[in-house]
Amino acid sequence: MAHVTLENIGKVYPGGVRAVEEVDLEVADGEFVVLVGPSGCGKSTTLRMVAGLEEISEGTLSIGDRCVNDVPARDRDVAMVFQNYALYPHLTVRRNLSFGLERRRRALGLSKADIARKVDATADSLGIAALLDRLPKALSGGQRQRVAVGRALVRDPAVFLFDEPLSNLDARLRVEMRSELRLLHRRLESTMLYVTHDQEEAMSLGDRLVVMHEGRVQQVGPPMDIYTRPVNRLVAGFVGSPAMAMLEGEIVDRDGRAIFETPAGAVVAGPDLEKVRHRGPVTIGVRPESWRLVDAGNDRLSGDVVTVERYGDRGDAIVEVEGGQRIVHRGPALAMPEEGVCVGLEPVPGGVHLFDAKTNDRLNV
Ligand code: ADP
């Protein structure tokens, strides 16, 4: 096991595409870190630089205390699990698992019996022992995914790298595999770096998340810190689904208390805003679960309920407010308003996030 350090890492692809810029990150020994962000933000490129599959254009990459910028992939002691599993189609599961070890058997000082033992133990731990003699084409997607994880596991690497490993699974299996990976991490206590575009997957897996946008790191921290205190509008909008509602407007004094008003005349009031010292243009963000329903009125954000979606336990009401903006209110399914009625929305205490109107950075005021 090892820590991984990225110092000022950058990547410019041949042809001039800048994919990654000034990435600083320290992944602690045994930590599970998830790189997350929209498609094209540079997550895979960053991971592939750690794997040794992409040349590093700028900066220093260390695994343990060793700089590995110029160390080939096979000598980095990392194992990667790919989205498409990359299994050898003509080899059985057993050979897929043992292949990497057999190739380097002498260098690793392993006997054939050692390898067989490792393969059996790995297959057991992943619940694929009964599949060892099958070819990949005779496996389900979930089983292939396990074999791909097994192939990394059997090598006992210093660092595990995962590139969207669950994307090809159906939704139910994805959720199941998510918790298995989390348990695997807890059992192995190994260093894991994981890439996904799915913020929910990232939230549920990572000890820490690294939120990226356009090649740059926006925020690094434990999932709930990022959820409750996003550093800017980009992070706030990306983490959380449905996305946080963003309203642009101004904080002004009315009748001796601070309220927020949009150009369309929508007003957001409540205890959070009364505490704000800032006056003038600002963007406010409120998550779907942080709105509560109140009576409609001129002195508060109000609108018609356009649609209601109920998911059994909870529901989402989409409210079209002044100016035409649609806002999602999330609450218990049984407490959802009827479609077509007019409702008011008020943020619950602690539910308002403020962002600078120009820089889009979080305002702590
Ligand atoms: P993500 O994993 O976040 O979806 P990538 O790291 O794959 O993003 O890509 C980051 C950026 O680099 C994108 O603009 C992408 O088009 C570009 N890119 C990725 N691979 C290559 C390549 N081999 N050559 C040129 N540009 C690339």
CSV table of N, CA, C and O and ligand atoms in Angstrom, one decimal, residues 11-20 35-48 54 163-164 195-197 212 214-215, ligand 1:
chain,number,residue,atom,x,y,z
A,11,LYS,N,-1.8,18.1,-18.2
A,11,LYS,CA,-1.7,17.3,-19.4
A,11,LYS,C,-2.1,18.0,-20.6
A,11,LYS,O,-3.2,18.6,-20.6
A,12,VAL,N,-1.2,18.1,-21.6
A,12,VAL,CA,-1.6,18.7,-22.9
A,12,VAL,C,-1.5,17.5,-23.9
A,12,VAL,O,-0.4,17.0,-24.0
A,13,TYR,N,-2.6,17.2,-24.5
A,13,TYR,CA,-2.5,16.1,-25.5
A,13,TYR,C,-1.8,16.6,-26.8
A,13,TYR,O,-1.9,17.8,-27.1
A,14,PRO,N,-1.2,15.7,-27.5
A,14,PRO,CA,-0.6,16.1,-28.8
A,14,PRO,C,-1.7,16.8,-29.6
A,14,PRO,O,-2.8,16.3,-29.7
A,15,GLY,N,-1.4,17.9,-30.2
A,15,GLY,CA,-2.4,18.6,-31.0
A,15,GLY,C,-2.9,19.8,-30.1
A,15,GLY,O,-3.6,20.7,-30.6
A,16,GLY,N,-2.5,19.8,-28.9
A,16,GLY,CA,-2.7,21.0,-28.1
A,16,GLY,C,-3.9,21.0,-27.1
A,16,GLY,O,-4.2,22.0,-26.5
A,17,VAL,N,-4.7,19.9,-27.1
A,17,VAL,CA,-5.8,19.9,-26.1
A,17,VAL,C,-5.3,19.9,-24.7
A,17,VAL,O,-4.6,19.0,-24.3
A,18,ARG,N,-5.7,20.9,-23.9
A,18,ARG,CA,-5.3,20.9,-22.5
A,18,ARG,C,-6.4,20.2,-21.7
A,18,ARG,O,-7.5,20.7,-21.6
A,19,ALA,N,-6.1,19.0,-21.2
A,19,ALA,CA,-7.1,18.2,-20.5
A,19,ALA,C,-7.0,18.4,-19.0
A,19,ALA,O,-8.1,18.2,-18.4
A,20,VAL,N,-5.9,18.6,-18.5
A,20,VAL,CA,-5.7,18.7,-17.0
A,20,VAL,C,-4.8,19.9,-16.7
A,20,VAL,O,-3.8,20.1,-17.4
A,35,LEU,N,-12.5,10.8,-8.0
A,35,LEU,CA,-12.5,11.9,-8.9
A,35,LEU,C,-13.8,12.0,-9.6
A,35,LEU,O,-14.2,11.0,-10.2
A,36,VAL,N,-14.5,13.1,-9.5
A,36,VAL,CA,-15.9,13.2,-10.0
A,36,VAL,C,-16.0,14.5,-10.8
A,36,VAL,O,-15.4,15.5,-10.4
A,37,GLY,N,-16.9,14.5,-11.8
A,37,GLY,CA,-17.1,15.7,-12.5
A,37,GLY,C,-17.8,15.4,-13.9
A,37,GLY,O,-17.8,14.2,-14.2
A,38,PRO,N,-18.3,16.4,-14.6
A,38,PRO,CA,-19.0,16.1,-15.8
A,38,PRO,C,-18.0,15.5,-16.9
A,38,PRO,O,-16.8,15.6,-16.7
A,39,SER,N,-18.6,14.8,-17.9
A,39,SER,CA,-17.8,14.2,-18.9
A,39,SER,C,-16.9,15.2,-19.5
A,39,SER,O,-17.3,16.4,-19.8
A,40,GLY,N,-15.6,14.8,-19.7
A,40,GLY,CA,-14.7,15.7,-20.4
A,40,GLY,C,-13.9,16.6,-19.4
A,40,GLY,O,-13.1,17.4,-19.9
A,41,CYS,N,-14.1,16.5,-18.1
A,41,CYS,CA,-13.4,17.4,-17.2
A,41,CYS,C,-12.0,17.0,-16.8
A,41,CYS,O,-11.3,17.7,-16.1
A,42,GLY,N,-11.6,15.8,-17.3
A,42,GLY,CA,-10.2,15.5,-17.1
A,42,GLY,C,-9.9,14.4,-16.1
A,42,GLY,O,-8.8,14.1,-15.7
A,43,LYS,N,-11.0,13.7,-15.6
A,43,LYS,CA,-10.9,12.7,-14.6
A,43,LYS,C,-10.0,11.5,-15.1
A,43,LYS,O,-9.1,11.1,-14.5
A,44,SER,N,-10.5,11.0,-16.3
A,44,SER,CA,-9.8,9.8,-16.8
A,44,SER,C,-8.3,10.1,-17.1
A,44,SER,O,-7.5,9.2,-16.9
A,45,THR,N,-8.1,11.2,-17.7
A,45,THR,CA,-6.7,11.6,-18.0
A,45,THR,C,-5.9,11.6,-16.8
A,45,THR,O,-4.8,11.1,-16.8
A,46,THR,N,-6.4,12.2,-15.7
A,46,THR,CA,-5.7,12.2,-14.4
A,46,THR,C,-5.4,10.8,-14.0
A,46,THR,O,-4.2,10.5,-13.6
A,47,LEU,N,-6.4,9.9,-14.0
A,47,LEU,CA,-6.2,8.6,-13.5
A,47,LEU,C,-5.2,7.8,-14.4
A,47,LEU,O,-4.4,7.1,-13.9
A,48,ARG,N,-5.3,8.0,-15.7
A,48,ARG,CA,-4.4,7.3,-16.6
A,48,ARG,C,-3.0,7.8,-16.5
A,48,ARG,O,-2.0,7.0,-16.7
A,54,GLU,N,-0.7,7.3,-19.7
A,54,GLU,CA,-0.6,8.6,-20.4
A,54,GLU,C,0.6,9.3,-19.9
A,54,GLU,O,0.9,9.3,-18.7
A,163,ASP,N,-11.6,3.1,-13.3
A,163,ASP,CA,-12.1,4.0,-14.3
A,163,ASP,C,-13.6,3.7,-14.7
A,163,ASP,O,-13.8,2.8,-15.5
A,164,GLU,N,-14.5,4.3,-14.0
A,164,GLU,CA,-15.9,4.1,-14.3
A,164,GLU,C,-16.3,2.6,-14.3
A,164,GLU,O,-16.9,2.2,-15.3
A,195,VAL,N,-12.7,6.8,-10.6
A,195,VAL,CA,-13.2,7.9,-11.4
A,195,VAL,C,-14.7,7.6,-11.8
A,195,VAL,O,-15.0,6.5,-12.1
A,196,THR,N,-15.5,8.6,-11.6
A,196,THR,CA,-16.9,8.4,-12.1
A,196,THR,C,-17.5,9.8,-12.4
A,196,THR,O,-17.1,10.8,-11.9
A,197,HIS,N,-18.5,9.8,-13.3
A,197,HIS,CA,-19.2,11.0,-13.6
A,197,HIS,C,-20.5,11.1,-12.8
A,197,HIS,O,-21.2,12.1,-12.8
A,212,MET,N,-14.0,17.9,-10.2
A,212,MET,CA,-13.2,18.6,-11.3
A,212,MET,C,-14.1,19.2,-12.3
A,212,MET,O,-15.3,18.8,-12.4
A,214,GLU,N,-13.5,21.2,-16.2
A,214,GLU,CA,-12.6,21.8,-17.3
A,214,GLU,C,-11.1,21.6,-16.9
A,214,GLU,O,-10.4,22.6,-17.0
A,215,GLY,N,-10.8,20.4,-16.4
A,215,GLY,CA,-9.3,20.1,-16.2
A,215,GLY,C,-8.8,20.6,-14.8
A,215,GLY,O,-7.7,20.3,-14.5
B,1,ADP,P1,-13.4,12.7,-18.4
B,1,ADP,O1,-12.7,11.4,-18.0
B,1,ADP,O2,-13.6,13.6,-17.3
B,1,ADP,O3,-14.6,12.4,-19.2
B,1,ADP,P2,-11.1,12.9,-20.1
B,1,ADP,O4,-9.9,12.9,-19.2
B,1,ADP,O5,-11.4,11.7,-20.9
B,1,ADP,O6,-12.4,13.5,-19.4
B,1,ADP,O7,-10.9,14.1,-21.2
B,1,ADP,C1,-10.5,15.4,-20.8
B,1,ADP,C2,-10.3,16.2,-22.1
B,1,ADP,O8,-9.2,15.7,-22.9
B,1,ADP,C3,-11.5,16.2,-23.1
B,1,ADP,O9,-11.6,17.5,-23.6
B,1,ADP,C4,-11.1,15.2,-24.1
B,1,ADP,O10,-11.7,15.4,-25.3
B,1,ADP,C5,-9.6,15.3,-24.2
B,1,ADP,N1,-8.9,14.1,-24.5
B,1,ADP,C6,-9.0,12.9,-23.9
B,1,ADP,N2,-8.2,12.0,-24.5
B,1,ADP,C7,-7.6,12.6,-25.5
B,1,ADP,C8,-6.6,12.2,-26.5
B,1,ADP,N3,-6.2,11.0,-26.6
B,1,ADP,N4,-6.3,13.2,-27.4
B,1,ADP,C9,-6.7,14.4,-27.4
B,1,ADP,N5,-7.6,14.8,-26.5
B,1,ADP,C10,-8.1,14.0,-25.6
